[in-house]
Short mmCIF file of C-alpha atoms in Angstrom, two decimals:
data_model
loop_
_atom_site.label_atom_id
_atom_site.label_comp_id
_atom_site.label_asym_id
_atom_site.label_seq_id
_atom_site.Cartn_x
_atom_site.Cartn_y
_atom_site.Cartn_z
CA HIS A 124 -51.04 -3.69 -32.88
CA PRO A 125 -53.79 -1.03 -32.88
CA LEU A 126 -55.31 -2.29 -29.61
CA ILE A 127 -51.96 -2.13 -27.81
CA VAL A 128 -51.23 1.34 -29.20
CA HIS A 129 -54.67 2.60 -28.10
CA LYS A 130 -54.48 1.11 -24.60
CA LEU A 131 -50.91 2.30 -24.12
CA SER A 132 -51.93 5.86 -25.01
CA ILE A 133 -54.51 5.80 -22.22
CA MET A 134 -51.88 4.50 -19.79
CA ARG A 135 -49.68 7.48 -20.62
CA HIS A 136 -52.34 10.08 -19.84
CA LYS A 137 -51.74 11.88 -16.55
CA LYS A 138 -55.46 11.77 -15.73
CA THR A 139 -55.68 7.97 -15.96
CA GLY A 140 -56.67 6.51 -12.59
CA SER A 141 -55.11 3.54 -10.84
CA LYS A 142 -58.07 1.23 -11.55
CA ASP A 143 -57.97 1.88 -15.30
CA PHE A 144 -54.18 1.66 -15.30
CA ARG A 145 -54.16 -1.79 -13.68
CA GLU A 146 -56.84 -3.10 -16.03
CA LEU A 147 -55.02 -1.80 -19.11
CA LEU A 148 -51.73 -3.23 -17.87
CA ASN A 149 -53.42 -6.62 -17.57
CA GLU A 150 -54.95 -6.37 -21.02
CA ILE A 151 -51.75 -5.30 -22.79
CA SER A 152 -49.79 -8.04 -21.02
CA MET A 153 -52.25 -10.61 -22.32
CA LEU A 154 -52.11 -9.20 -25.85
CA MET A 155 -48.30 -9.29 -25.78
CA GLY A 156 -48.53 -12.87 -24.58
CA TYR A 157 -49.67 -14.00 -28.03
CA GLU A 158 -46.38 -12.80 -29.53
CA LEU A 159 -44.33 -14.17 -26.61
CA THR A 160 -45.72 -17.67 -27.07
CA ARG A 161 -45.51 -17.70 -30.87
CA ASP A 162 -42.57 -20.13 -30.87
CA LEU A 163 -43.96 -22.68 -28.39
CA PRO A 164 -43.49 -26.17 -29.87
CA LEU A 165 -46.51 -28.22 -30.91
CA GLU A 166 -47.05 -31.96 -31.05
CA GLU A 167 -49.63 -34.04 -32.86
CA VAL A 168 -52.10 -35.92 -30.68
CA ASN A 169 -55.15 -38.07 -31.27
CA ILE A 170 -58.44 -36.62 -30.04
CA GLU A 171 -62.10 -37.36 -30.55
CA THR A 172 -64.70 -34.72 -31.42
CA PRO A 173 -68.47 -35.34 -31.01
CA LEU A 174 -68.48 -36.51 -34.64
CA THR A 175 -65.18 -38.26 -35.36
CA LYS A 176 -61.61 -39.04 -34.38
CA MET A 177 -58.86 -36.76 -35.63
CA LYS A 178 -55.23 -35.74 -35.29
CA ALA A 179 -54.84 -32.34 -33.60
CA LYS A 180 -51.92 -30.18 -32.50
CA MET A 181 -51.31 -29.16 -28.90
CA ILE A 182 -48.45 -27.51 -27.01
CA SER A 183 -45.87 -30.19 -26.32
CA GLY A 184 -45.63 -29.81 -22.56
CA LYS A 185 -43.14 -26.93 -22.58
CA LYS A 186 -42.56 -25.66 -19.03
CA LEU A 187 -42.74 -21.90 -18.49
CA ALA A 188 -41.98 -19.55 -15.59
CA ILE A 189 -43.13 -15.96 -15.16
CA VAL A 190 -40.81 -13.75 -13.09
CA PRO A 191 -41.99 -10.17 -12.40
CA ILE A 192 -39.59 -7.56 -11.06
CA LEU A 193 -41.23 -6.12 -7.94
CA ARG A 194 -43.19 -3.97 -7.59
CA ALA A 195 -44.54 -2.89 -10.95
CA GLY A 196 -43.94 -6.20 -12.72
CA LEU A 197 -46.65 -7.82 -10.58
CA GLY A 198 -49.27 -5.93 -12.55
CA MET A 199 -48.36 -7.88 -15.69
CA VAL A 200 -48.62 -11.37 -14.21
CA ASP A 201 -52.38 -11.98 -14.31
CA GLY A 202 -52.66 -11.09 -18.00
CA LEU A 203 -50.06 -13.70 -18.94
CA GLN A 204 -51.43 -16.30 -16.56
CA ARG A 205 -54.78 -16.13 -18.33
CA LEU A 206 -53.01 -17.45 -21.41
CA ILE A 207 -50.64 -19.86 -19.67
CA PRO A 208 -52.22 -20.78 -16.31
CA VAL A 209 -49.81 -23.68 -15.75
CA ALA A 210 -46.77 -21.38 -15.69
CA LYS A 211 -45.06 -21.10 -12.32
CA VAL A 212 -44.40 -17.64 -10.87
CA GLY A 213 -41.23 -16.36 -9.20
CA HIS A 214 -40.46 -12.90 -7.80
CA ILE A 215 -37.38 -10.67 -7.87
CA GLY A 216 -37.35 -7.46 -5.81
CA MET A 217 -35.28 -4.48 -6.98
CA TYR A 218 -35.18 -0.84 -6.00
CA ARG A 219 -33.22 1.84 -7.82
CA ASP A 220 -31.05 4.40 -6.05
CA GLU A 221 -32.53 7.71 -7.21
CA GLU A 222 -29.12 9.41 -7.18
CA THR A 223 -26.82 6.80 -8.73
CA LEU A 224 -29.59 4.96 -10.69
CA ILE A 225 -27.93 1.69 -9.61
CA PRO A 226 -30.40 -1.17 -8.86
CA HIS A 227 -30.25 -2.92 -5.49
CA PRO A 228 -31.80 -6.38 -5.07
CA TYR A 229 -33.66 -7.11 -1.85
CA TYR A 230 -35.71 -10.23 -2.60
CA CYS A 231 -35.51 -13.28 -4.85
CA LYS A 232 -37.73 -16.36 -4.87
CA LEU A 233 -37.76 -18.54 -7.98
CA PRO A 234 -39.36 -21.91 -8.82
CA LYS A 235 -37.09 -24.78 -7.78
CA ASP A 236 -37.13 -26.27 -11.27
CA ILE A 237 -36.52 -22.98 -13.08
CA ASP A 238 -33.51 -24.53 -14.81
CA GLU A 239 -36.00 -26.73 -16.69
CA ARG A 240 -38.25 -23.85 -17.75
CA ASP A 241 -38.37 -21.07 -20.32
CA VAL A 242 -38.48 -17.85 -18.32
CA ILE A 243 -40.41 -14.64 -19.00
CA VAL A 244 -39.11 -11.66 -16.99
CA LEU A 245 -41.65 -8.83 -16.56
CA ASP A 246 -41.19 -5.12 -15.90
CA PRO A 247 -43.33 -2.35 -17.44
CA MET A 248 -40.39 0.06 -17.84
CA LEU A 249 -36.97 -0.53 -19.43
CA ALA A 250 -35.11 2.67 -18.54
CA THR A 251 -31.40 2.39 -17.73
CA GLY A 252 -31.65 -1.40 -17.97
CA GLY A 253 -29.91 -1.98 -14.64
CA SER A 254 -32.82 -3.75 -12.94
CA ALA A 255 -33.47 -5.95 -15.96
CA VAL A 256 -29.78 -6.95 -16.20
CA ALA A 257 -29.63 -7.77 -12.48
CA ALA A 258 -32.87 -9.79 -12.63
CA ILE A 259 -31.64 -11.78 -15.63
CA ASP A 260 -28.37 -12.40 -13.76
CA TYR A 261 -30.37 -13.99 -10.92
CA VAL A 262 -32.40 -16.13 -13.29
CA LYS A 263 -29.30 -17.36 -15.12
CA LYS A 264 -27.51 -18.15 -11.85
CA ALA A 265 -30.49 -20.33 -10.96
CA GLY A 266 -29.88 -22.33 -14.15
CA ALA A 267 -32.32 -20.88 -16.70
CA THR A 268 -31.02 -20.65 -20.25
CA ASN A 269 -33.99 -19.56 -22.38
CA ILE A 270 -35.10 -16.11 -21.19
CA LYS A 271 -37.37 -13.41 -22.59
CA LEU A 272 -37.68 -9.87 -21.24
CA VAL A 273 -41.08 -8.16 -21.57
CA ASN A 274 -41.59 -4.40 -21.12
CA LEU A 275 -44.38 -2.04 -22.03
CA VAL A 276 -42.08 0.85 -22.86
CA GLY A 277 -38.32 1.22 -23.11
CA VAL A 278 -35.55 3.40 -24.50
CA GLN A 279 -32.45 2.62 -26.53
CA GLU A 280 -30.16 3.04 -23.51
CA GLY A 281 -31.97 0.25 -21.67
CA ILE A 282 -32.08 -2.01 -24.71
CA ASP A 283 -28.34 -1.56 -25.27
CA ALA A 284 -27.57 -2.20 -21.59
CA VAL A 285 -29.45 -5.52 -21.57
CA LEU A 286 -28.09 -6.75 -24.90
CA SER A 287 -24.50 -5.85 -23.96
CA LYS A 288 -24.71 -8.14 -20.91
CA HIS A 289 -27.20 -10.71 -22.20
CA PRO A 290 -27.16 -10.84 -26.01
CA ASP A 291 -29.04 -14.16 -25.92
CA VAL A 292 -32.15 -12.60 -24.32
CA ASP A 293 -35.04 -11.54 -26.58
CA ILE A 294 -36.65 -8.20 -25.62
CA TYR A 295 -40.34 -7.52 -26.28
CA LEU A 296 -41.58 -3.92 -26.14
CA ALA A 297 -45.05 -2.53 -26.70
CA ALA A 298 -43.45 0.83 -27.56
CA LYS A 299 -39.96 2.33 -27.83
CA ASP A 300 -39.89 5.76 -26.18
CA GLU A 301 -37.82 8.81 -26.98
CA LYS A 302 -35.23 9.16 -24.22
CA LEU A 303 -34.32 9.24 -20.53
CA ASN A 304 -34.54 12.57 -18.71
CA GLU A 305 -31.84 13.96 -16.43
CA ILE A 306 -32.98 11.83 -13.47
CA GLY A 307 -33.25 8.57 -15.43
CA TYR A 308 -37.01 8.49 -16.09
CA ILE A 309 -38.46 7.47 -19.44
CA VAL A 310 -39.91 10.26 -21.57
CA PRO A 311 -42.82 10.36 -22.37
CA GLY A 312 -43.26 7.27 -20.17
CA LEU A 313 -46.25 5.93 -18.25
CA VAL A 314 -48.28 6.84 -15.17
CA ILE A 315 -46.42 3.97 -13.52
CA ASP A 316 -46.83 5.09 -9.88
CA CYS A 317 -50.58 4.48 -10.11
CA VAL A 318 -50.00 0.74 -9.78
CA PHE A 319 -48.91 0.62 -6.14
CA LEU A 320 -49.38 2.75 -3.04
CA LEU A 321 -45.65 3.02 -2.34
CA THR A 322 -43.89 5.19 -4.94
CA ARG A 323 -40.29 5.17 -6.04
CA LYS A 324 -39.49 8.06 -3.74
CA THR A 325 -40.58 6.20 -0.59
CA LYS A 326 -37.63 5.79 1.77
CA LEU A 327 -37.92 2.53 3.70
CA PRO A 328 -35.33 0.33 5.41
CA LEU A 329 -34.15 -2.78 3.57
CA GLU A 330 -35.85 -5.06 6.12
CA VAL A 331 -39.19 -3.34 5.49
CA LYS A 332 -38.76 -3.66 1.72
CA MET A 333 -38.21 -7.42 2.15
CA VAL A 334 -41.39 -7.76 4.23
CA ILE A 335 -43.34 -5.76 1.64
CA ALA A 336 -41.98 -8.04 -1.10
CA ASN A 337 -43.27 -11.09 0.76
CA ALA A 338 -46.63 -9.39 1.31
CA LEU A 339 -46.95 -8.42 -2.36
CA ALA A 340 -46.00 -11.92 -3.47
CA GLY A 341 -48.63 -13.32 -1.11
CA MET A 342 -51.24 -10.90 -2.42
CA SER A 343 -50.41 -11.85 -6.00
CA ALA A 344 -50.81 -15.53 -5.17
CA SER A 345 -54.08 -14.84 -3.39
CA LEU A 346 -55.51 -13.01 -6.37
CA THR A 347 -54.62 -15.92 -8.61
CA ALA A 348 -56.06 -18.53 -6.29
CA ASN A 349 -58.88 -16.36 -4.95
CA LEU A 350 -57.78 -16.96 -1.35
CA ILE A 351 -59.30 -14.11 0.65
CA VAL A 352 -57.34 -14.85 3.81
CA PHE A 353 -53.96 -14.39 2.10
CA ARG A 354 -55.19 -11.18 0.51
CA LEU A 355 -56.26 -9.73 3.86
CA ARG A 356 -52.96 -10.70 5.45
CA GLY A 357 -51.08 -8.83 2.75
CA ILE A 358 -53.29 -5.72 3.08
CA VAL A 359 -53.05 -5.66 6.87
CA LEU A 360 -49.27 -6.03 6.73
CA LEU A 361 -48.85 -3.21 4.22
CA LEU A 362 -51.06 -0.88 6.24
CA TYR A 363 -49.12 -1.76 9.39
CA LEU A 364 -45.89 -0.77 7.63
CA LEU A 365 -47.48 2.49 6.50
CA ILE A 366 -48.44 3.25 10.09
CA SER A 367 -44.82 2.76 11.14
CA ALA A 368 -43.63 5.09 8.38
CA THR A 369 -46.29 7.76 8.94
CA SER A 370 -47.04 7.59 12.67
CA GLY A 371 -48.44 10.82 14.02
CA SER A 372 -49.67 12.05 10.65
CA LEU A 373 -53.22 12.16 9.33
CA CYS A 374 -52.34 9.38 6.90
CA GLY A 375 -51.09 7.26 9.78
CA LEU A 376 -54.31 7.80 11.75
CA LEU A 377 -56.42 6.81 8.75
CA ALA A 378 -54.26 3.73 8.14
CA GLN A 379 -54.69 2.72 11.81
CA ARG A 380 -58.46 2.84 11.53
CA VAL A 381 -58.56 0.88 8.29
CA THR A 382 -56.14 -1.68 9.71
CA ALA A 383 -58.28 -2.18 12.80
CA ARG A 384 -61.32 -2.77 10.61
CA LEU A 385 -59.46 -5.23 8.38
CA LYS A 386 -58.18 -7.12 11.41
CA CYS A 387 -61.79 -7.60 12.54
CA ILE A 388 -62.71 -8.93 9.09
CA PHE A 389 -59.64 -11.15 9.09
CA LEU A 390 -60.53 -12.66 12.46
CA GLN A 391 -64.08 -13.32 11.28
CA LYS A 392 -62.75 -15.07 8.14
CA GLY A 393 -60.39 -17.14 10.25
#
């Protein structure tokens, strides 16, 4: 689609800022949602317009679940939820070993009735395919049978990896990229590290990653429900973790000051 191609080109540009990147990610996710939901079943119902009664078609109560792969997949959630606000949201946390390229799960929280829902797994990048395969494994173990994988960009290696393990999963890509480079990154790829403060190269203990996953999930829920208190809790927690990781540095000092200010705001809100 021309709109997706145009927006994706902006997301690839190295000068694109984080604000524009997040907005474009939201917009493309929503545009892709039209294709994702093309096969939703309809049923005929009786309604009444201001002028007359009529038979109309509406979605027949199909249950959906949206499952982003943390961290970057969170940026795609809001766009889809605008189209399907009744969909429940789960979260799966993965980080990739930069040397072996093997994904390591550190968090998984899925809707209790996910076995009754069609599941949409979200991740902007489909590189080696390891994270997508592991996430789909989790979803299937929880009982889901109808699963779709949604990525902005991907390469043939990732597509082949997913289909070799899960041939029943449909893959939706906004663009198929050229290749993986020698360290497993998609070329030409996206400015993906603009989405979150912590980049792929950040070295944090597993326990910290789990806490961050909970904080990010809480922040995502707060944005959806417009609950300021949850949002502040997530921000304060992330800044606290940054202080622990950067204590003694200029960044750590700045984070301390911002955290102190946010704590004051948080207490006032409480």
